[in-house]
mmCIF file of C-alpha atoms in Angstrom:
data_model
loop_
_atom_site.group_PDB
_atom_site.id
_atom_site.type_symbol
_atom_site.label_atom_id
_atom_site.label_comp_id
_atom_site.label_asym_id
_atom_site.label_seq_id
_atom_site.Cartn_x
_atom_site.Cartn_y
_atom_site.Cartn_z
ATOM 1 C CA UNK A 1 -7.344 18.980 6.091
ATOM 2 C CA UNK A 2 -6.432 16.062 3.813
ATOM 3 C CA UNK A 3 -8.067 13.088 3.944
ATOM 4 C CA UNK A 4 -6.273 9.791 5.380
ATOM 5 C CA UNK A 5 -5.818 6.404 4.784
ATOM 6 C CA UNK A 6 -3.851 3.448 5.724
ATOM 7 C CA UNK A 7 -1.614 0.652 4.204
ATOM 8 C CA UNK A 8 -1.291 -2.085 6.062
ATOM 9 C CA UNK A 9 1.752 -4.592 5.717
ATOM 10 C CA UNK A 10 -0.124 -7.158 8.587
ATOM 11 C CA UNK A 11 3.809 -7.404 10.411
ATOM 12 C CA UNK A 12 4.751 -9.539 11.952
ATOM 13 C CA UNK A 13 7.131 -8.616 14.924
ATOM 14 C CA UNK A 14 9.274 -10.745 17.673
ATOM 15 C CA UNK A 15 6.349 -11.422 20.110
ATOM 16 C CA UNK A 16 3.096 -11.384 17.111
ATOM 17 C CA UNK A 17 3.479 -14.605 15.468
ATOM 18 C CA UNK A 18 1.995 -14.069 11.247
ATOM 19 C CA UNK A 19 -1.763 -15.992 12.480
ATOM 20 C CA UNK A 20 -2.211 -13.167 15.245
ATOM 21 C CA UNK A 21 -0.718 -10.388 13.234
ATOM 22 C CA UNK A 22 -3.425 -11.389 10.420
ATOM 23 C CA UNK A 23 -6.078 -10.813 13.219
ATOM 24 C CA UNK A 24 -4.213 -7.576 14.221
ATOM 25 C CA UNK A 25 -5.097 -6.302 10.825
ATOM 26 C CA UNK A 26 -8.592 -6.877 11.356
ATOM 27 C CA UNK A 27 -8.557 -5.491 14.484
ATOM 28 C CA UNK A 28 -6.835 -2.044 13.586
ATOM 29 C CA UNK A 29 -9.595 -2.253 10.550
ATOM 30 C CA UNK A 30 -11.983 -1.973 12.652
ATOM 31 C CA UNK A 31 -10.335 0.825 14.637
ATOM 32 C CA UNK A 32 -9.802 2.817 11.618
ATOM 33 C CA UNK A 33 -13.249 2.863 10.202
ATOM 34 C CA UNK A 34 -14.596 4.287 13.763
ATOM 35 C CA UNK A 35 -12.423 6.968 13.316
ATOM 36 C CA UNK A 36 -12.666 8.473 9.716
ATOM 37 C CA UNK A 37 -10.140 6.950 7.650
ATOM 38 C CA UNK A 38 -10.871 6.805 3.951
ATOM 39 C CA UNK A 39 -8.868 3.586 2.765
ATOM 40 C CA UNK A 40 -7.231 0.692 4.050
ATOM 41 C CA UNK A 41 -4.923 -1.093 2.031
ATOM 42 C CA UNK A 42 -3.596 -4.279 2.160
ATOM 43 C CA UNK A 43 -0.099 -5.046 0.565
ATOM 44 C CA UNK A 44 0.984 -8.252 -1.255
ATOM 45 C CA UNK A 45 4.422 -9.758 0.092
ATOM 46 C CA UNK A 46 5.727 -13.249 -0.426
ATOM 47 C CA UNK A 47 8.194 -15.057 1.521
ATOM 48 C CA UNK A 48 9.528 -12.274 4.443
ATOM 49 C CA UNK A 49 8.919 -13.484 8.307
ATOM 50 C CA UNK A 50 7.849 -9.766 8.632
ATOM 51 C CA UNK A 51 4.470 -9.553 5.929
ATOM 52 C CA UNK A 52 2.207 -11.978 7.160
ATOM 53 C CA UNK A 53 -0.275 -11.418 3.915
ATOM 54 C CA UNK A 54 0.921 -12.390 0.709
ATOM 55 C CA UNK A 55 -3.228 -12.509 -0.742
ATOM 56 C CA UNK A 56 -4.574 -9.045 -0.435
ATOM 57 C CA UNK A 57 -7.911 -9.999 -1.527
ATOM 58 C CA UNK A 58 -8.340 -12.698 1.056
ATOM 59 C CA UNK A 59 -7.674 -9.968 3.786
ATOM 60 C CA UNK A 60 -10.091 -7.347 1.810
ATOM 61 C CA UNK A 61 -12.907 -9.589 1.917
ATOM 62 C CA UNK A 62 -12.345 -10.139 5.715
ATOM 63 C CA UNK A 63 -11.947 -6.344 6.941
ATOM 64 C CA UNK A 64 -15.182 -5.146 4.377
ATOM 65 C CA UNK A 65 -16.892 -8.045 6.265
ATOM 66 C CA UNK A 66 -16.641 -6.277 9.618
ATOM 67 C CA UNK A 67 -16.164 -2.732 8.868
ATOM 68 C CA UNK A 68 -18.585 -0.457 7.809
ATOM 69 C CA UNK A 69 -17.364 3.027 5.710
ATOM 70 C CA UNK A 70 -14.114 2.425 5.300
ATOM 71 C CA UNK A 71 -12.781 1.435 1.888
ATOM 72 C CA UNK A 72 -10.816 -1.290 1.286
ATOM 73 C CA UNK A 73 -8.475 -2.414 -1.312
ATOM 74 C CA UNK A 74 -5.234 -3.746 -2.474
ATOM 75 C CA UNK A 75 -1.537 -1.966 -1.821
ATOM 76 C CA UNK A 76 -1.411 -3.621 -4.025
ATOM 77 C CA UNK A 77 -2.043 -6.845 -6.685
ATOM 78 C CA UNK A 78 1.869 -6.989 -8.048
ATOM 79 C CA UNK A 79 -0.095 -8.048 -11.398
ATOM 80 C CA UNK A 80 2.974 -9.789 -12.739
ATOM 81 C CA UNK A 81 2.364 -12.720 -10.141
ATOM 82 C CA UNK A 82 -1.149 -13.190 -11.597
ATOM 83 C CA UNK A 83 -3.304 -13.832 -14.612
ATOM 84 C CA UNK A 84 -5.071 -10.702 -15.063
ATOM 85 C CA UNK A 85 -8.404 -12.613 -15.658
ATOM 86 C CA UNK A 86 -8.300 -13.855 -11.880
ATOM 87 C CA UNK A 87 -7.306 -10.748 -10.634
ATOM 88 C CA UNK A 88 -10.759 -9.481 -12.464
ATOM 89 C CA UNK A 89 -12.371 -12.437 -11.047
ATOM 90 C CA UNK A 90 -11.397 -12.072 -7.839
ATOM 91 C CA UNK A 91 -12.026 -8.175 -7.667
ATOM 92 C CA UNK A 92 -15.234 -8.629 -9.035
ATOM 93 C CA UNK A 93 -16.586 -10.935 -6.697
ATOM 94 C CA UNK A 94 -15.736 -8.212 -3.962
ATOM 95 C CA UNK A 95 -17.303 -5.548 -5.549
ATOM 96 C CA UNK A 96 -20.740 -7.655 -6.011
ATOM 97 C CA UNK A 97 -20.132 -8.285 -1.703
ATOM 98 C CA UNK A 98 -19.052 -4.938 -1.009
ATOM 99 C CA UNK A 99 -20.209 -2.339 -3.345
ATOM 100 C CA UNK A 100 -18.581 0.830 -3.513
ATOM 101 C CA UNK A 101 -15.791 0.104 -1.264
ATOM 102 C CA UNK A 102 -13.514 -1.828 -3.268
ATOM 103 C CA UNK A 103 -10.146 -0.517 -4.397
ATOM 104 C CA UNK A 104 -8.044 -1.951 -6.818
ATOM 105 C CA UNK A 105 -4.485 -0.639 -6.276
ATOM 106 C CA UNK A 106 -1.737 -2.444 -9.002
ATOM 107 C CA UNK A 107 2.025 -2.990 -8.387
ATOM 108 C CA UNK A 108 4.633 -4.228 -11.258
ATOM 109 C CA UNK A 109 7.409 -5.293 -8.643
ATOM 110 C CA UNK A 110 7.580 -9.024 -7.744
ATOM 111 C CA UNK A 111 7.035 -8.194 -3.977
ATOM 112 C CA UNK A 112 9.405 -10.861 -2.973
ATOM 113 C CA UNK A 113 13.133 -12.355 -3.835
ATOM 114 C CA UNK A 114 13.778 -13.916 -7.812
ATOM 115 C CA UNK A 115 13.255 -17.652 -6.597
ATOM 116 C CA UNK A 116 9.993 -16.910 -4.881
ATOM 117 C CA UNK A 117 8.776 -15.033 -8.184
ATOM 118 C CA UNK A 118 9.840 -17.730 -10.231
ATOM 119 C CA UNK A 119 7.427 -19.729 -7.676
ATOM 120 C CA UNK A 120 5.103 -17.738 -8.154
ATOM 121 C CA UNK A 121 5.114 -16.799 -12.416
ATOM 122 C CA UNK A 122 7.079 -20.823 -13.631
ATOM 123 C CA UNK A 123 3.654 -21.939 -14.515
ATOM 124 C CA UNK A 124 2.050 -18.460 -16.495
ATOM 125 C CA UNK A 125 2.572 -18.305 -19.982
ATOM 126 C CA UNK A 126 4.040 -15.011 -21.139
ATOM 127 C CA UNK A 127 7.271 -13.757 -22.339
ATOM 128 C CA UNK A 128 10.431 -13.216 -20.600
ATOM 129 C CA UNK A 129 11.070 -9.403 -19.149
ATOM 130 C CA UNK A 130 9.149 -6.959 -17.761
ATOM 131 C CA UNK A 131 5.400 -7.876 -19.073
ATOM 132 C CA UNK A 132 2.892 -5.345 -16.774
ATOM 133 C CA UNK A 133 1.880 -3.273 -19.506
ATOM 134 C CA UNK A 134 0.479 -6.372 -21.585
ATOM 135 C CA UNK A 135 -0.666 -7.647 -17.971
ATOM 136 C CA UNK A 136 -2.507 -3.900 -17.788
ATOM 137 C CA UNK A 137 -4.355 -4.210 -21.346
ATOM 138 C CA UNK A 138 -5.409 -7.399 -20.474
ATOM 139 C CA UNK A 139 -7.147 -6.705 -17.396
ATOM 140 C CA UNK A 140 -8.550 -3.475 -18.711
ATOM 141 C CA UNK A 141 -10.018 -5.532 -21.756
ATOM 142 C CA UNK A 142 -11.563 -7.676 -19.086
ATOM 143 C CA UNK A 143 -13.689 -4.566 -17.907
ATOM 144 C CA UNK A 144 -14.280 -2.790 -21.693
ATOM 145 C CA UNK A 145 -14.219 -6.224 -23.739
ATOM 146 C CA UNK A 146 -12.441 -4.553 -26.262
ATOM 147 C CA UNK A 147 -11.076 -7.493 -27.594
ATOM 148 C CA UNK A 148 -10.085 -7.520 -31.133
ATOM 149 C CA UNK A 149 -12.928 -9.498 -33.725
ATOM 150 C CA UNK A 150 -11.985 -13.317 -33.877
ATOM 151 C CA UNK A 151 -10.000 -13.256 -29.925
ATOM 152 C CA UNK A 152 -10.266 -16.299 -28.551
ATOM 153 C CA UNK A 153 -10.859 -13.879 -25.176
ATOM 154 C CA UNK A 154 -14.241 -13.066 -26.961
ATOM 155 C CA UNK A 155 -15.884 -15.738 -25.691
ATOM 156 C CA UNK A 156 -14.577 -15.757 -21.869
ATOM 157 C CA UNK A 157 -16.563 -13.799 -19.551
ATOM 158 C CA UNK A 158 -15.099 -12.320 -16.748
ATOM 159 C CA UNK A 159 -17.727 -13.558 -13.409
ATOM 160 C CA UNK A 160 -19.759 -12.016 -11.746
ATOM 161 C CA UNK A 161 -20.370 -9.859 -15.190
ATOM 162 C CA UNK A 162 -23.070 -7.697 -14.222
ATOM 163 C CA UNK A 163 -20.503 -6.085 -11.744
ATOM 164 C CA UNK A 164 -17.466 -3.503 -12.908
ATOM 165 C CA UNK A 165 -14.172 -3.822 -11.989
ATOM 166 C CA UNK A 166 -13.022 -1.259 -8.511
ATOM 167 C CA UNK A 167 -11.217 1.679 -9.132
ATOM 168 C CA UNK A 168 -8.245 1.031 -10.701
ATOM 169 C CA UNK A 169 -4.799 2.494 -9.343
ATOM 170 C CA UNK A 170 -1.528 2.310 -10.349
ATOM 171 C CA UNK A 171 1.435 2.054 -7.569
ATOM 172 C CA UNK A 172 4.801 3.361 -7.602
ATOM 173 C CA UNK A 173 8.291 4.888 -6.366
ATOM 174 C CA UNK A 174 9.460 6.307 -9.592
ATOM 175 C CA UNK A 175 8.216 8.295 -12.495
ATOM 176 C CA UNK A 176 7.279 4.912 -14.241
ATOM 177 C CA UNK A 177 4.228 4.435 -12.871
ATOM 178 C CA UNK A 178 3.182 7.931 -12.451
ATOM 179 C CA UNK A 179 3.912 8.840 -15.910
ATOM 180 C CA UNK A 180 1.535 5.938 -16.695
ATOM 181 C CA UNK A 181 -0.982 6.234 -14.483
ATOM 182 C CA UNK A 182 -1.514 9.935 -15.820
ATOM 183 C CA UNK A 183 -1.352 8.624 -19.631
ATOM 184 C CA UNK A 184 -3.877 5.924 -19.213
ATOM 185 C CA UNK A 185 -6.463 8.482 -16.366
ATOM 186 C CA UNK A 186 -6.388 5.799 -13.642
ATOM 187 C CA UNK A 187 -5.610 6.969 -9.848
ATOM 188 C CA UNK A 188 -1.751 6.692 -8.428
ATOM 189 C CA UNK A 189 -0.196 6.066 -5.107
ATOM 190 C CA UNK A 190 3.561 7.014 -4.777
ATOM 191 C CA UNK A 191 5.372 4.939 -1.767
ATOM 192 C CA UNK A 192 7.666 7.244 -0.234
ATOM 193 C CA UNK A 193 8.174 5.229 2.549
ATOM 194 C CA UNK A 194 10.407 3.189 0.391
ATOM 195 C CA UNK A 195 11.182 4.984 -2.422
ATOM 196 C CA UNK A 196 14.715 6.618 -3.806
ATOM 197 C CA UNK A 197 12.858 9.306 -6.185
ATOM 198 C CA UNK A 198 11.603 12.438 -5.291
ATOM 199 C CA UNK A 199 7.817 12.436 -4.448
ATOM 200 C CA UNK A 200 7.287 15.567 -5.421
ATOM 201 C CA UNK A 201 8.508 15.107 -8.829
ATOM 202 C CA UNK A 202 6.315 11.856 -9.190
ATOM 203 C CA UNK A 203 3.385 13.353 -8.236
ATOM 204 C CA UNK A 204 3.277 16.818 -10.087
ATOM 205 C CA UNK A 205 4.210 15.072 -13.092
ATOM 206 C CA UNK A 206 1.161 12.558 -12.815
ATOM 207 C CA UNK A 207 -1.161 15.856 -12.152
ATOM 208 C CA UNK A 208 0.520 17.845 -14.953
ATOM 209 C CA UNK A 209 0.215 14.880 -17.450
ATOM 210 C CA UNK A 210 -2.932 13.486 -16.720
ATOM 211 C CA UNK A 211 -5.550 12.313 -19.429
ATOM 212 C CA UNK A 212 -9.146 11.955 -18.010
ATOM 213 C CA UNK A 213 -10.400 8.395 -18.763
ATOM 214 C CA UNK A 214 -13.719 6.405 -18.278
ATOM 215 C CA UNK A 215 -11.510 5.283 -15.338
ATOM 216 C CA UNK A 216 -11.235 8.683 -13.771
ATOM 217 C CA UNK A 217 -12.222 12.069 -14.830
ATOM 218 C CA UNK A 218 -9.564 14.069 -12.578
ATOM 219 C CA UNK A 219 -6.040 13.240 -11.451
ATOM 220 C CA UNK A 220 -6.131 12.099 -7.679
ATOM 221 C CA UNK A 221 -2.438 11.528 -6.251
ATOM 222 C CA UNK A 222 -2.193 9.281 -2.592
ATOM 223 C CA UNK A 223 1.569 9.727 -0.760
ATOM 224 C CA UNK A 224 2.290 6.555 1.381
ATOM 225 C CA UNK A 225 4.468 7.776 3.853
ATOM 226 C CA UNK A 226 5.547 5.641 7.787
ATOM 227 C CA UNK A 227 4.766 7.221 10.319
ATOM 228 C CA UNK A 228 5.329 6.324 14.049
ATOM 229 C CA UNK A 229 3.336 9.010 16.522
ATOM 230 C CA UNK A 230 3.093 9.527 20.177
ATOM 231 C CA UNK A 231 1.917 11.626 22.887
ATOM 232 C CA UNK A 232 5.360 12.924 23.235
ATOM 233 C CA UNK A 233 8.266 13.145 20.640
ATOM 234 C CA UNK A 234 10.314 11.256 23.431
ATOM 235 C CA UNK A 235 7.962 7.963 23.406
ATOM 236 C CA UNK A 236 7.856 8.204 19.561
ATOM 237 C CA UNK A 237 11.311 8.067 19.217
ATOM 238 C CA UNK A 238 11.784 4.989 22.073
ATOM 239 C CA UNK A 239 8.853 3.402 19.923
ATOM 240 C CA UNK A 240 10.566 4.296 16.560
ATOM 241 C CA UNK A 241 13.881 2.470 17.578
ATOM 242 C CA UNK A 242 12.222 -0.698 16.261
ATOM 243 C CA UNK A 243 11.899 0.590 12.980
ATOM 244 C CA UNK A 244 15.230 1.642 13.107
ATOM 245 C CA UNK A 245 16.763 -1.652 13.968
ATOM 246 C CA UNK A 246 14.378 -3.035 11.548
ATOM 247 C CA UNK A 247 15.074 -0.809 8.496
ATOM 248 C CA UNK A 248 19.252 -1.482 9.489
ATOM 249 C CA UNK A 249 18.798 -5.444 9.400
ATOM 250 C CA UNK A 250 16.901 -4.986 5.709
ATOM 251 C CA UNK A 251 19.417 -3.027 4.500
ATOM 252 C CA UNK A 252 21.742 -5.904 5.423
ATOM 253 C CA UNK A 253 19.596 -8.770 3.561
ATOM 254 C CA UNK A 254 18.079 -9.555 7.138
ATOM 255 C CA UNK A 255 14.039 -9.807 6.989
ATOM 256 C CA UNK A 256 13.702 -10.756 10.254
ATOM 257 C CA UNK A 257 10.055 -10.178 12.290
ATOM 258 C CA UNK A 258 10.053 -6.909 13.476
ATOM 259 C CA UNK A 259 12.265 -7.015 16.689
ATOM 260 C CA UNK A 260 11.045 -5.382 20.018
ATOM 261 C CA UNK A 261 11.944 -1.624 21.229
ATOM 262 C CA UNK A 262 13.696 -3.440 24.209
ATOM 263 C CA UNK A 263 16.002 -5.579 21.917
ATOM 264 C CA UNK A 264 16.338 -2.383 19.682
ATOM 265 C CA UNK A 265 17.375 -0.126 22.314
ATOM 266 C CA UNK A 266 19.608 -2.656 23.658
ATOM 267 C CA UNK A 267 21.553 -3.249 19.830
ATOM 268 C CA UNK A 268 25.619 -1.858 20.096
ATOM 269 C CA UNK A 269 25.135 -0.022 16.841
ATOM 270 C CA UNK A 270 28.362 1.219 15.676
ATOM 271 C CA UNK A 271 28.855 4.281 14.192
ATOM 272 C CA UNK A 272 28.479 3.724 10.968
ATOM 273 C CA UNK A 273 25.058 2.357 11.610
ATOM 274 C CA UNK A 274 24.049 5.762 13.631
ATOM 275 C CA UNK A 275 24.882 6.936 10.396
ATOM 276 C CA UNK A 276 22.646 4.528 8.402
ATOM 277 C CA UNK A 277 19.875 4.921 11.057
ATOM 278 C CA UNK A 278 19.774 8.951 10.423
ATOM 279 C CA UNK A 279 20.047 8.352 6.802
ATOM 280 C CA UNK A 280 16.811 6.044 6.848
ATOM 281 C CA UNK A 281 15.026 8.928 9.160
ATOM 282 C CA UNK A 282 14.227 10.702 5.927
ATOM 283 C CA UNK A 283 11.556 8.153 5.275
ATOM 284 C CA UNK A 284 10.087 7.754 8.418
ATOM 285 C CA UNK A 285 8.453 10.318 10.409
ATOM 286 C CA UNK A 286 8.179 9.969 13.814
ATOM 287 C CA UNK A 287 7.387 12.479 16.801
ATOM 288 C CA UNK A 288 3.768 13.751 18.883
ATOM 289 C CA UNK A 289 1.344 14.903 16.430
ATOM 290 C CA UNK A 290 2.244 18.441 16.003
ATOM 291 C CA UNK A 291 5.940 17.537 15.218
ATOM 292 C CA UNK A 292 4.600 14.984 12.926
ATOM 293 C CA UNK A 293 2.113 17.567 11.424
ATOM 294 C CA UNK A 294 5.429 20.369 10.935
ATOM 295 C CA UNK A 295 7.223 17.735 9.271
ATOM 296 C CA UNK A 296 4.713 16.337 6.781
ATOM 297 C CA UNK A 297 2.998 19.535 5.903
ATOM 298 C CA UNK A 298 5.831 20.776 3.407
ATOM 299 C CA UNK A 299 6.009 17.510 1.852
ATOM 300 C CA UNK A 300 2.230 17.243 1.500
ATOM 301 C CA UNK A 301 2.084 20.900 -0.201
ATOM 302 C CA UNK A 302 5.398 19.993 -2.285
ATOM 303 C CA UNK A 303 3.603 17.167 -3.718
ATOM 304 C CA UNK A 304 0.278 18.718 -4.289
ATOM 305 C CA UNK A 305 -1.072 15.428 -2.782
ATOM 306 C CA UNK A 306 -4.721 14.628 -2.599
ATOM 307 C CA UNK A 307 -4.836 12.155 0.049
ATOM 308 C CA UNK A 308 -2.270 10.747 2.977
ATOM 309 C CA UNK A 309 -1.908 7.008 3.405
ATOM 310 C CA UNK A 310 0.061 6.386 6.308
ATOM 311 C CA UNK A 311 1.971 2.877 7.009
ATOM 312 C CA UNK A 312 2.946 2.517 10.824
ATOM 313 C CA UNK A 313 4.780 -0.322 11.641
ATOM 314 C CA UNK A 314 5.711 -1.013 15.359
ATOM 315 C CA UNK A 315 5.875 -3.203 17.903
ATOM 316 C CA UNK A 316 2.968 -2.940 20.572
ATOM 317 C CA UNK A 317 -0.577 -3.005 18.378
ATOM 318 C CA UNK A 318 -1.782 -0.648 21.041
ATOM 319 C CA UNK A 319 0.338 1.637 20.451
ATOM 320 C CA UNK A 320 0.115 1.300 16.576
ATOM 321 C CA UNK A 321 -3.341 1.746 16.992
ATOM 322 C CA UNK A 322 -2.711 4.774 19.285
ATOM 323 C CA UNK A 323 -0.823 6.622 16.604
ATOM 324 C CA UNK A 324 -3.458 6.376 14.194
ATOM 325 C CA UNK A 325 -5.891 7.910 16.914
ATOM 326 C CA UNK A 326 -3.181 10.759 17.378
ATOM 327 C CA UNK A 327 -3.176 11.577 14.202
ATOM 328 C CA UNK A 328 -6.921 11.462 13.130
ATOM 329 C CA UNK A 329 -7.195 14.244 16.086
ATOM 330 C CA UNK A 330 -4.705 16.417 14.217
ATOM 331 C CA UNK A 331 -5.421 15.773 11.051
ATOM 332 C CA UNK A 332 -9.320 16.244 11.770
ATOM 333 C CA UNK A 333 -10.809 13.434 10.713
ATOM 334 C CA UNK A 334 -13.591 13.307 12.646
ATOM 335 C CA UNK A 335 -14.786 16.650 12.187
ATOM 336 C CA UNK A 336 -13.843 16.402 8.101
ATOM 337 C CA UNK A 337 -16.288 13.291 8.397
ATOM 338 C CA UNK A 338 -19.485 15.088 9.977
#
């Protein structure tokens, strides 16, 4: 069986206000390392009343603080928001706390709307346009000091220096980043959960391209897909009508906390938004474990995929936290583990 993972978005919903959600995270953590999971991920989101992290590494040091096995790491840094030397920094220090079980997943959205990123970047030096791949260098010359002779950089050392950087992966929903990823050896993560390209070309092309590195040796390929599982494919779908409502109000401009499967099953959608609703479905699947297992299984195979990372977003934490327990039972996690 493949292994599993999870990226975590710490939402925020109708009735979990962004402080409990936070603790929520923690929580399901916990959970998650008891039961096999390889990774958890935290995302980086700024200004939507549904993410209540916008600092990944803030919530990385706080789950590796209570969990044991688990991995954790970022889903990811959106390294445009940041000076790569604090994102070295800061991933440094939690490799010297935690070592071994720090990931270092990068994005090259902005994660948020144009004012919040000009929030966010107003005060970084650094030209106009789309600047990750100078952003990328930088940080990797942070790790290799690779400087060139005279660099001013020569004589700024990235703390704590007797550490190395995480693992470093690139993140993506297009060919961009897994074209890259495969050029410069590091690991990728393709979000289909969002994403308008196909996953299987992504990821194919990553394993068919890729150039081992002192980064990584072999390609390794992680599909993010949502998932919502129950005991029955009738409960997952009464849970799943949050994410439905949800996924509607986004595609309307609406961020909104997530709203409740009462209030969701309640909405007078119109037909056109039945439409939109069964349109979305192709990015979420929901249903009991072995209708969850028959629909992910070809898209698993199609995209040669080394590992799963599964985003669940709903309502009741319970019964997020039961759907990751479903599907470590049928994905064998426990017995992959011993």
């Amino acid at each position: 069986m493949i292994p599993l993972s999870i990226l975590d978005l710490s939402v925020v919903t109708s009735g979990t206000p962004p402080a409990a959600a936070l603790r929520n995270s923690i929580d399901l953590a916990r959970h998650a390392d008891g039961l096999g999971y390889v990774r958890y991920w935290l995302a980086e989101h700024h200004n939507l009343a549904s993410v209540a992290s916008p600092a990944p590494e803030i919530m990385i040091g706080q789950i590796a603080a209570v969990t044991q096995h688990i991995r954790v790491g970022s889903g990811g840094v959106m390294l445009p928001n940041h000076a790569p030397l604090m994102v070295a920094e800061r991933f440094k220090m939690l490799e010297a706390l935690f070592p071994g079980r720090i990931d270092l997943g990068l994005g090259r959205a902005p994660g948020t709307d144009g004012a919040t990123a000009y929030a966010l970047r107003n005060r970084l030096a650094g030209r106009e346009g789309d600047d990750f791949l100078e952003r990328l260098s930088e940080l990797v010359l942070w790790e290799t000091r690779q400087f060139p002779e005279g660099h001013p950089y020569n004589n700024v050392v990235a703390m704590p220096n007797d550490v190395p950087l995480p693992p470093l992966w690139l993140l993506g929903s297009s060919d961009y980043s897994s074209d890259l990823a495969a050029q410069v050896g590091m690991g990728f993560a393709f979000a289909h959960h969002f994403a308008s390209h196909d996953a299987a070309d992504a990821m194919v092309h990553y394993r068919a391209r890729f150039k081992s590195s002192g980064w990584r040796q072999v390609p390794h390929a992680i599909l993010a897909v949502a998932v919502i599982c129950a005991e029955t494919d009738a409960e997952a779908e009464r849970l799943a009508a949050s994410a439905d409502l949800n996924r509607l109000r986004r595609d309307r401009g609406e961020y909104a906390p997530l709203p409740s499967v009462e209030e969701a099953l309640a909405y007078p959608y119109s037909d056109a938004e039945k439409v939109k609703i069964a349109r979305n479905r192709s990015r979420l699947f929901v249903g009991s474990p072995a209708t969850v297992m028959a629909k992910l299984q070809p898209l698993i195979s199609d995209c040669q995929a080394d590992e799963l990372m599964v985003i669940t977003a709903m309502y009741d934490h319970e019964a997020r936290k039961r759907s990751y327990d479903l599907l470590a039972d049928v994905f064998q996690l426990q017995t992959a583990a011993a």
